[in-house]
Tab-separated table of C-alpha atoms and ligand atoms in Angstrom:
chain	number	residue	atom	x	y	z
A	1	UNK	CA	38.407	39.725	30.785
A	2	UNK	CA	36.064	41.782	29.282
A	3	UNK	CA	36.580	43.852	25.741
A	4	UNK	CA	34.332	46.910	25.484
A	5	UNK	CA	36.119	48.378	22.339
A	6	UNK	CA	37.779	47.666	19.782
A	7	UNK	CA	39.658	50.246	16.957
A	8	UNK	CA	40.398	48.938	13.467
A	9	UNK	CA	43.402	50.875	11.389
A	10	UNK	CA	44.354	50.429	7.970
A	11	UNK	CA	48.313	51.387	8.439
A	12	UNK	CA	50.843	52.371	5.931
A	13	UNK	CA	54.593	52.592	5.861
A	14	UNK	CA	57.373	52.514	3.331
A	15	UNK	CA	59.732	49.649	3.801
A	16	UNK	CA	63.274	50.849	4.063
A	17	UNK	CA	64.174	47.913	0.587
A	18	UNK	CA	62.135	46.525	-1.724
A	19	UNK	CA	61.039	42.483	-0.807
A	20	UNK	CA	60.548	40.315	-3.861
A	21	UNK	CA	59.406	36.829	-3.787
A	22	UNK	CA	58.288	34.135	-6.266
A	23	UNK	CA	54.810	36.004	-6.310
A	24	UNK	CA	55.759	39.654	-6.770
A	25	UNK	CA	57.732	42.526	-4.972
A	26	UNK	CA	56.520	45.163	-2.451
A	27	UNK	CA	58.131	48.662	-1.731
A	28	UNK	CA	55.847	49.717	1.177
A	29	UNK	CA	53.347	48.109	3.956
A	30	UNK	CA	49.866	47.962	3.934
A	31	UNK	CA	48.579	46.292	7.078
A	32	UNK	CA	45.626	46.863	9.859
A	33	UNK	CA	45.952	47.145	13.533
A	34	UNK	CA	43.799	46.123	15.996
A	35	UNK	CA	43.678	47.794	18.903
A	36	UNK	CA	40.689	46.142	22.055
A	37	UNK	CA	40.547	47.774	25.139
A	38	UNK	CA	38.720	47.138	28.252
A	39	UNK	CA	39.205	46.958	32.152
A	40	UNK	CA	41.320	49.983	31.492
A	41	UNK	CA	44.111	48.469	29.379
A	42	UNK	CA	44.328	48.166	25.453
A	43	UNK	CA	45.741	45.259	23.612
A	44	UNK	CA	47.419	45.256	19.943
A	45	UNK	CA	47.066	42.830	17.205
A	46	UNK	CA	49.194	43.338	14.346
A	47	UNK	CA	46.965	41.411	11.274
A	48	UNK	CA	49.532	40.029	8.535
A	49	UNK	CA	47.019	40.061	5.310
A	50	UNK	CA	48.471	42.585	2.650
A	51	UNK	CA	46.585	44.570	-0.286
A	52	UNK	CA	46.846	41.498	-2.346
A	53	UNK	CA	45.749	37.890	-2.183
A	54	UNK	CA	48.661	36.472	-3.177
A	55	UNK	CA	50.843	35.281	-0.164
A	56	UNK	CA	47.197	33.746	1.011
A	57	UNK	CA	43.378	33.989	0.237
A	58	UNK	CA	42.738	37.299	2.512
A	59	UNK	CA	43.191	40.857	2.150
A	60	UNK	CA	43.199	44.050	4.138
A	61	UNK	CA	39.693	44.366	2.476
A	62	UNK	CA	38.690	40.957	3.732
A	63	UNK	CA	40.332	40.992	6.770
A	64	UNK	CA	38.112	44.771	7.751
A	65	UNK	CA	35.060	43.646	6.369
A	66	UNK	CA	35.289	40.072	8.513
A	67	UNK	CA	36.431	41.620	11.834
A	68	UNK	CA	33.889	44.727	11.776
A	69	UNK	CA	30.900	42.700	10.693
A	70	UNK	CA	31.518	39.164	11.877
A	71	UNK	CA	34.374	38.709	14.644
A	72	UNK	CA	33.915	42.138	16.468
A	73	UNK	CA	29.842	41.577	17.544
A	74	UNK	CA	31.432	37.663	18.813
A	75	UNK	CA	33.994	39.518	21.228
A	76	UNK	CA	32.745	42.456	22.452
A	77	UNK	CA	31.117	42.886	25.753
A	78	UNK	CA	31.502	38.950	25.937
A	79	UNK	CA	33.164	37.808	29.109
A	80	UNK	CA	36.342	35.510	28.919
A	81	UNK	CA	38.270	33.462	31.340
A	82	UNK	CA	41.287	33.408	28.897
A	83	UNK	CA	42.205	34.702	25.792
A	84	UNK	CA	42.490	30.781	24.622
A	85	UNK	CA	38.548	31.063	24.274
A	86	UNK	CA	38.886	33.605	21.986
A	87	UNK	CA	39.651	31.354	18.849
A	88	UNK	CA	36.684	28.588	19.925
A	89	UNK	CA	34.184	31.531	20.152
A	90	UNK	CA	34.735	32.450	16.393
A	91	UNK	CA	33.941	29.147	15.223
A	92	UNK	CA	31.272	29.977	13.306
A	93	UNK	CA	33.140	31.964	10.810
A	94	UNK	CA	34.808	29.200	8.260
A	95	UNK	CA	38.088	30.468	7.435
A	96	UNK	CA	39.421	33.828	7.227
A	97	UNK	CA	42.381	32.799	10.329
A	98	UNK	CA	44.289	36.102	9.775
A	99	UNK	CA	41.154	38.331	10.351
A	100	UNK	CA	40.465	36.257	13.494
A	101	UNK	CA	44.403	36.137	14.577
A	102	UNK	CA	44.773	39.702	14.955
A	103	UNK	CA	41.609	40.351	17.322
A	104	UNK	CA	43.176	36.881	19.585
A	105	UNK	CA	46.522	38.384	19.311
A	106	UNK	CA	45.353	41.833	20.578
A	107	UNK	CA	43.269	39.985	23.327
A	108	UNK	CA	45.775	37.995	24.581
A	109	UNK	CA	47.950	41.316	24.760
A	110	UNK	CA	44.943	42.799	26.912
A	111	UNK	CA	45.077	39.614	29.114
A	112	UNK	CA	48.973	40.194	29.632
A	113	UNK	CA	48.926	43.614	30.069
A	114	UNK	CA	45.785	43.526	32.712
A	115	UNK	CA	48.047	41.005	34.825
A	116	UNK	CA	51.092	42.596	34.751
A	117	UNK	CA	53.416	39.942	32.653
A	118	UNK	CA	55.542	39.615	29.763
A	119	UNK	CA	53.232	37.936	26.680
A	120	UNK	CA	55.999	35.338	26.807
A	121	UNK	CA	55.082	34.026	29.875
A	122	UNK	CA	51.004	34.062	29.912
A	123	UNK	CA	52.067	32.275	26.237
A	124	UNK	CA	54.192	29.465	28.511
A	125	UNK	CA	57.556	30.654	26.865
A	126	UNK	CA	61.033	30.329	28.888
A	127	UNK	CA	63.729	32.205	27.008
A	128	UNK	CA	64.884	35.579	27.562
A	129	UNK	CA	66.781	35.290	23.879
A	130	UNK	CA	65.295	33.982	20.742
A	131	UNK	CA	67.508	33.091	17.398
A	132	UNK	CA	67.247	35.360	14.549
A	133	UNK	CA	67.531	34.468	10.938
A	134	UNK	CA	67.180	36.421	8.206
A	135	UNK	CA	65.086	36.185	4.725
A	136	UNK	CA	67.079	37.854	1.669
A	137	UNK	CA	64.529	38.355	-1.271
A	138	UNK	CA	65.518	37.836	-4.933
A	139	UNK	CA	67.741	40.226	-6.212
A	140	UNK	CA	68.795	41.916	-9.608
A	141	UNK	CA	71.864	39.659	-9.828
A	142	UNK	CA	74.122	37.242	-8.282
A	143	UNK	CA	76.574	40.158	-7.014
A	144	UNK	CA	73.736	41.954	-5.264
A	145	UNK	CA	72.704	38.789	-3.808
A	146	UNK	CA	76.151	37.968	-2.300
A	147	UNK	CA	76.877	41.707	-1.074
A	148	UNK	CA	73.485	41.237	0.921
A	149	UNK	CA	74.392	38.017	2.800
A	150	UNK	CA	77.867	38.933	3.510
A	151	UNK	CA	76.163	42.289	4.973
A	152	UNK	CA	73.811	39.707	7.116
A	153	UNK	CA	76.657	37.522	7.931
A	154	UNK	CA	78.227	40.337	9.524
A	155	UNK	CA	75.591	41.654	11.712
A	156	UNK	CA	75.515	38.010	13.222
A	157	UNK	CA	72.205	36.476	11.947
A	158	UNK	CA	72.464	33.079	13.031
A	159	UNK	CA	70.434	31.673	9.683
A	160	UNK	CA	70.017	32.530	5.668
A	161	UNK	CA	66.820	32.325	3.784
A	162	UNK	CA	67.047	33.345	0.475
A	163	UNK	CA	64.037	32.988	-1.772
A	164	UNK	CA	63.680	31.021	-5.118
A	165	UNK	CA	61.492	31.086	-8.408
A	166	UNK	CA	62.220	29.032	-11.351
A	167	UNK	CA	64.867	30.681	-12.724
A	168	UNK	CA	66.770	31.771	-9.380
A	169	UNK	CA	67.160	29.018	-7.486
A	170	UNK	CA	70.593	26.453	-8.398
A	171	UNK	CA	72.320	28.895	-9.307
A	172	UNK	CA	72.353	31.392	-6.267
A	173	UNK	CA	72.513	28.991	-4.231
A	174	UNK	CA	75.675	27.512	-5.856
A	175	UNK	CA	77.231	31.083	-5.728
A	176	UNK	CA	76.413	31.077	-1.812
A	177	UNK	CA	78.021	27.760	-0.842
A	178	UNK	CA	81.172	29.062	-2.913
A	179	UNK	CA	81.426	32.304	-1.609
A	180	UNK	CA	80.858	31.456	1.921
A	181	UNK	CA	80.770	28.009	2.830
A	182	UNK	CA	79.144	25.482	5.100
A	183	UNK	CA	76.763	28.715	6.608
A	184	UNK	CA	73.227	27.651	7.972
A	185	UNK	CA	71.591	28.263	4.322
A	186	UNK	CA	68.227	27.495	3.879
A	187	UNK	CA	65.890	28.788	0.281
A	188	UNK	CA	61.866	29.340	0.338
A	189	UNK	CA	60.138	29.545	-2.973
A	190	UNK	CA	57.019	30.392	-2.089
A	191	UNK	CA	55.092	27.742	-3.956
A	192	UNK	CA	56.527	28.692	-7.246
A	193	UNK	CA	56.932	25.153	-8.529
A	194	UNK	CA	55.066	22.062	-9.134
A	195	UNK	CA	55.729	18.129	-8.726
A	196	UNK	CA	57.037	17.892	-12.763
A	197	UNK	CA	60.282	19.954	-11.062
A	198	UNK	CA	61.377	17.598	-8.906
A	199	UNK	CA	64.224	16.234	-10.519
A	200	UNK	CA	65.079	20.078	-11.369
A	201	UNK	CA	64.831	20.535	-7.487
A	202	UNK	CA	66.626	17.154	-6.327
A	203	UNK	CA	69.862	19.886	-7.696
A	204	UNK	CA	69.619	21.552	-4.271
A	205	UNK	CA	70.236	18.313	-2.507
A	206	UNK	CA	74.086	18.661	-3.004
A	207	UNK	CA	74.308	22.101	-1.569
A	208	UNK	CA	73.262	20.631	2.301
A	209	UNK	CA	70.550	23.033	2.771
A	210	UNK	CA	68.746	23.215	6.358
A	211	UNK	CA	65.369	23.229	4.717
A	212	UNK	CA	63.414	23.961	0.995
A	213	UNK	CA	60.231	26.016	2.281
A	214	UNK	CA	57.008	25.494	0.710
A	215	UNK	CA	58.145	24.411	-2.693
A	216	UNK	CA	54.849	23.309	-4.172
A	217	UNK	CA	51.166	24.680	-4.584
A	218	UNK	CA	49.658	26.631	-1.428
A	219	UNK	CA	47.060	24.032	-0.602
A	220	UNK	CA	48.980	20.852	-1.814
A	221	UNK	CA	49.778	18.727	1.061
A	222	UNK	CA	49.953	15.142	-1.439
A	223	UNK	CA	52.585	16.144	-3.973
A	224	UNK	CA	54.572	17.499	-0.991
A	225	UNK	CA	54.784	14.004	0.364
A	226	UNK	CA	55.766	12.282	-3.114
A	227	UNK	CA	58.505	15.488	-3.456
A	228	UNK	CA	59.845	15.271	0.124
A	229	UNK	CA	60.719	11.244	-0.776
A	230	UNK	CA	62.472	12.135	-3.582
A	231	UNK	CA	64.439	14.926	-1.978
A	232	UNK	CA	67.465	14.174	0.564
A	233	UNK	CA	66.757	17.842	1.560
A	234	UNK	CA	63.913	18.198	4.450
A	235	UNK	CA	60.663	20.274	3.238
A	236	UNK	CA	59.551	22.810	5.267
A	237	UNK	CA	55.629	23.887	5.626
A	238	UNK	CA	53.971	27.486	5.145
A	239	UNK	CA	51.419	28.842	3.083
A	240	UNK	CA	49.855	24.878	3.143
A	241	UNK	CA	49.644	24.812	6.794
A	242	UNK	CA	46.442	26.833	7.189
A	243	UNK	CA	45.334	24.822	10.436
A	244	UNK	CA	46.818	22.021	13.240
A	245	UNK	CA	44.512	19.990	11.339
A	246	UNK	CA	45.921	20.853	7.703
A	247	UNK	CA	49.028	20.019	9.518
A	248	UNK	CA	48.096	17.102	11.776
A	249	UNK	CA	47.426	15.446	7.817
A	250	UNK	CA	50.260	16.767	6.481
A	251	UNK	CA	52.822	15.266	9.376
A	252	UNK	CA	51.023	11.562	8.812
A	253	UNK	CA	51.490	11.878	4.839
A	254	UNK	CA	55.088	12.740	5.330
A	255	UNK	CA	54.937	16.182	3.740
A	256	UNK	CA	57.135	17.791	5.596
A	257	UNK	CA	60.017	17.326	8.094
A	258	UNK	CA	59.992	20.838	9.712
A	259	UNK	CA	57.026	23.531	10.049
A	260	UNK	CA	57.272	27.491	9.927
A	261	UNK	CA	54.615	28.830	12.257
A	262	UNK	CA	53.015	32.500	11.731
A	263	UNK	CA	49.735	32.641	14.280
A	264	UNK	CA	48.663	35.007	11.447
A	265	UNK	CA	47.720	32.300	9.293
A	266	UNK	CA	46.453	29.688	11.953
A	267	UNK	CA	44.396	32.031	13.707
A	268	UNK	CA	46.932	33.263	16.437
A	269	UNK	CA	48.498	32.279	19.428
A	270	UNK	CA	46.102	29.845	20.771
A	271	UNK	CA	46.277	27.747	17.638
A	272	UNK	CA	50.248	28.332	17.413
A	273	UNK	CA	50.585	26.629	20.862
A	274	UNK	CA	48.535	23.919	19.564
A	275	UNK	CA	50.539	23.588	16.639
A	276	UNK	CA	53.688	23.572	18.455
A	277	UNK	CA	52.838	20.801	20.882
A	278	UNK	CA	51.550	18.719	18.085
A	279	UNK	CA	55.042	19.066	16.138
A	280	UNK	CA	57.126	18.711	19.798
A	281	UNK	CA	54.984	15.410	20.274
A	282	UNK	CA	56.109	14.137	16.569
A	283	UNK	CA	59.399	15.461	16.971
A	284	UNK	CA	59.003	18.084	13.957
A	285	UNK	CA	61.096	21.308	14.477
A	286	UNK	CA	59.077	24.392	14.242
A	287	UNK	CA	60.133	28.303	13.933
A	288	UNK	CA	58.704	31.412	13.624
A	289	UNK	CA	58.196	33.243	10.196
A	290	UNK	CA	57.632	36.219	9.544
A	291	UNK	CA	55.243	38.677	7.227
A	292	UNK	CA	57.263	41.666	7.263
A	293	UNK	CA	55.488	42.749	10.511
A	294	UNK	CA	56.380	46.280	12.599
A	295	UNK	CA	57.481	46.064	15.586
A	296	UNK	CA	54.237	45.485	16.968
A	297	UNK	CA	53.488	41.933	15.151
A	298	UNK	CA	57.457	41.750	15.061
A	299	UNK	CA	57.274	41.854	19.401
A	300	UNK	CA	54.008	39.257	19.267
A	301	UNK	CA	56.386	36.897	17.351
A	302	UNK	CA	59.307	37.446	19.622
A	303	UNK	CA	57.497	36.536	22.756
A	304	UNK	CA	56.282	33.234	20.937
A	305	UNK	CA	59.288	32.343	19.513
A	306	UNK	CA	60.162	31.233	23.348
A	307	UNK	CA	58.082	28.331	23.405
A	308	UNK	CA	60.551	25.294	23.496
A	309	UNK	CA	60.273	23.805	20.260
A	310	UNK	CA	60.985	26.564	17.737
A	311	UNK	CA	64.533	25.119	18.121
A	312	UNK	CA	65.299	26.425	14.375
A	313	UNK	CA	66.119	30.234	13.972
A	314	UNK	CA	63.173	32.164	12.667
A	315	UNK	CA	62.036	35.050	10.299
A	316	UNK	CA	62.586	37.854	13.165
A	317	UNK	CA	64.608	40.380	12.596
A	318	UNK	CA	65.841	43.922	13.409
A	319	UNK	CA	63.716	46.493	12.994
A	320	UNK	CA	65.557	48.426	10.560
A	321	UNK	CA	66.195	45.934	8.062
A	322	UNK	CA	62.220	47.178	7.051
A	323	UNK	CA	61.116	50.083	8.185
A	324	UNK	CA	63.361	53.809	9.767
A	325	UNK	CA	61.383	54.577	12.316
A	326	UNK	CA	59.647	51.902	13.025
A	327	UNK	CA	56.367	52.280	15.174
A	328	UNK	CA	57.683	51.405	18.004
A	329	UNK	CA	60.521	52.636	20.333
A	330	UNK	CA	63.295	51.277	20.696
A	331	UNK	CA	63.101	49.182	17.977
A	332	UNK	CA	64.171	45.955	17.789
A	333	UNK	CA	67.736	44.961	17.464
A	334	UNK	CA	69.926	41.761	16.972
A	335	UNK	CA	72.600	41.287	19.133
A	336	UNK	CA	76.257	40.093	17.568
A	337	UNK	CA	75.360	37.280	18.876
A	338	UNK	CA	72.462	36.793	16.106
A	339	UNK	CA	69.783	36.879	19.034
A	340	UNK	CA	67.180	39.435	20.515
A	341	UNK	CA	66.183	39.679	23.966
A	342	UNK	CA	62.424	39.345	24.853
A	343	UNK	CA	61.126	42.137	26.227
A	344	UNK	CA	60.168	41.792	29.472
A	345	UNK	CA	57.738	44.385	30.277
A	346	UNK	CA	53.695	43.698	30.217
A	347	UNK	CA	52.099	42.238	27.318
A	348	UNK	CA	54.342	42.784	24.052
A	349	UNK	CA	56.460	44.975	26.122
A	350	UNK	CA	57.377	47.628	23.735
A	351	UNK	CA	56.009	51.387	23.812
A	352	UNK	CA	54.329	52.341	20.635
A	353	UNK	CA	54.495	55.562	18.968
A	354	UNK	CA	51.272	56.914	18.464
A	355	UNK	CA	52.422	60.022	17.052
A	356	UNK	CA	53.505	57.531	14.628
A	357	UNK	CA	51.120	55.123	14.281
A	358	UNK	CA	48.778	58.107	13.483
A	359	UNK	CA	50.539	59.244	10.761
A	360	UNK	CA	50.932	55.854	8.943
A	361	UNK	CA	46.822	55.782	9.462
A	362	UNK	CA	45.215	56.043	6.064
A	363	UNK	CA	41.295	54.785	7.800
A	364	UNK	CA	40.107	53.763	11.204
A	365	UNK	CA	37.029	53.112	12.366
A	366	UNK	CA	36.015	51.959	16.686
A	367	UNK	CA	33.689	49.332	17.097
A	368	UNK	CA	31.500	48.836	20.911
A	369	UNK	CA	29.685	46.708	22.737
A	370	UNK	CA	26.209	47.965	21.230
A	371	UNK	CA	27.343	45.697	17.752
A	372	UNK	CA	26.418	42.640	19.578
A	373	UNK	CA	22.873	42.848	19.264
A	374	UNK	CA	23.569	42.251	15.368
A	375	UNK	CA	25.590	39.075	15.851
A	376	UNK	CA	24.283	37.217	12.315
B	1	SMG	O1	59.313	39.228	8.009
B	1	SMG	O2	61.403	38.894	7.645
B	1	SMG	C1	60.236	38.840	7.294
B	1	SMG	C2	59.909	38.243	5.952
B	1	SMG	C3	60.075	36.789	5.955
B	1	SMG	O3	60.285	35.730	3.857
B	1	SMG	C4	59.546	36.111	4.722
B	1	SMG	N1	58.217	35.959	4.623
B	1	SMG	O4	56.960	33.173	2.794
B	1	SMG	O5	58.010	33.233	4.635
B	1	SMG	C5	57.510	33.825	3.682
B	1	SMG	C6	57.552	35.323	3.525
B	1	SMG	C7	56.159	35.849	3.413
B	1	SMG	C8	56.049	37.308	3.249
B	1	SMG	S1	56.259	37.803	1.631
B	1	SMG	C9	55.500	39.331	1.479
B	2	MG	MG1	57.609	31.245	3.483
């Protein structure tokens, strides 16, 4: 497989509700998409970074400057047997996974697409449904909260994440377990707390949660192992699991007993798979998360979500719980059920508007082949 071109977009789109976390709230998307072509077919990459550094390290700024000066001369007009050889090839550039993930993503889309199969497959997935779960940011008030989850209790999700900060965290989720019950509950605080609050967390232990996601520091991986023995409730790993080797440490100190994957911030499906086999073989539960993707990063995580051992609902959700339209048609819905079907045409499988892609298109720019000579 060949890439001869590759388009860079800086997209944006209103999201349909605000989405507040522990580190701020957003009312509209800012995300690039990377479009490769070659051999007559075009791949898409969805890139997860956002205008801020605040979920992780990179930015759409980062994330254009490292793919048009350092990752785009690596790929194009190179020849590769498999889009696995993607990840290897960009070895040389330390870091910056979600710049490189949405260039493999898009390739391995290409590779799909060029051989006629669902990503699912070429990605060694088996399901034709995956789980869906849903992620409730914080709200104004305890009311709102509860009006929200009964709404997403209704519609079938199968799983409730709601997030936490100091000051929103016992409390909710006390108001939750009354309200509803013995539901599949589950709270992610987005590293909003340190090891001094662990008795203060230990609290959650009586409400049987499923999992606490990433309750301490972004690249803490110790204090997560001294918190997750003094907790009854299993951690779950995001933000600090940056690479299967941030992870292969973080599994032997006991940090964790579950692990969200996003290829976004591993460095995309090749490095997903790896991650996944390395949690199957040490019988840690993985599922997908989710970065408040379209339906073009929201149909990448769909068709990885059906590798075996994301055996926990994930962050994938209808479309229009974000954006109305979304970019691509139809857009994705949950069954009552609380699952989606994979799609099961070539490559992501879904047709994408470009009427209106192009209108959510605030830059582009199209790389070639000719960039190669300035590989630094
Ligand atoms: O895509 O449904 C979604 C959002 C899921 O909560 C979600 N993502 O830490 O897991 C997480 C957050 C990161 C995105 S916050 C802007
Ligand atoms: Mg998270």
């Amino acid at each position: 497989m060949r890439i001869d071109r590759l388009e860079l977009r800086l997209l944006k789109l209103p999201l349909v509700h605000f989405f507040e976390t522990s580190f701020g709230r957003i009312d509209e998307k800012h995300f690039i998409l990377v479009r490769v072509d070659g051999e007559g077919a075009s791949g898409y990459g969805e890139c997860v970074a956002e205008l801020d550094p605040y979920y992780s390290s990179e930015t759409n700024d980062t994330v254009w400057h490292i793919i048009a000066d350092f990752v785009a001369p690596r790929v194009l007009g190179t020849e590769f047997g498999h889009p696995r050889d993607v990840f290897p090839a960009l070895k040389a550039i330390r870091g910056h996974n979600m710049a490189k993930a949405a260039v493999e993503m898009a390739a391995w889309d290409l590779f799909a697409r060029l051989r006629g199969e669902p990503l699912a497959r070429v990605l060694g997935g088996a399901r034709d449904r995956i789980a869906s779960g849903v992620s409730v940011g914080i709200q104004p008030t305890i009311d709102d909260l509860l009006l929200k989850v009964e709404r997403e209790l209704a519609a079938g999700y199968r799983r409730i994440k709601i997030k936490i900060k100091p000051g929103w965290d016992v409390h909710p989720v006390e108001a939750l377990r009354a309200r509803f019950g013995p539901i599949p509950l589950m709270v992610d605080a987005n590293a909003a707390y340190t090891i001094d609050d662990a008795d203060h967390l230990a609290q959650l232990d009586a409400f049987g949660l499923m999992m606490i996601e990433q309750p301490l520091d972004y690249d803490d991986v110790a204090d997560h192992a001294t918190l997750q023995r003094r907790l009854k409730t299993p951690i779950c790993l995001d933000e600090s699991i940056k690479t299967v080797g941030i992870a292969r440490e973080a599994i032997a100190a006991g940090a964790c007993r579950i692990i969200n994957i996003k290829p976004g911030r591993i460095g995309g499906f090749g490095e997903s798979i790896r991650l996944h086999d390395l949690c199957a073989s040490h019988g840690i539960p993985v599922w997908h998360g989710g970065m408040l993707e379209s339906g073009i990063g929201r149909a990448a995580n769909i068709h990885l979500s059906t590798l075996p051992n994301f055996s926990l609902p994930g962050d994938v959700a209808a479309s229009r719980r974000y954006f109305d339209p979304d970019l691509i048609e139809p857009p994705i819905e949950v069954a009552a059920d609380g699952t989606i079907p994979v799609p099961t045409g070539p490559g992501l499988g879904v047709t994408i508007c470009e009427d209106r892609v192009d209108a959510a298109t605030l830059k582009r720019t199209s790389l070639d082949a000719s960039l190669k000579a300035g590989v630094r």
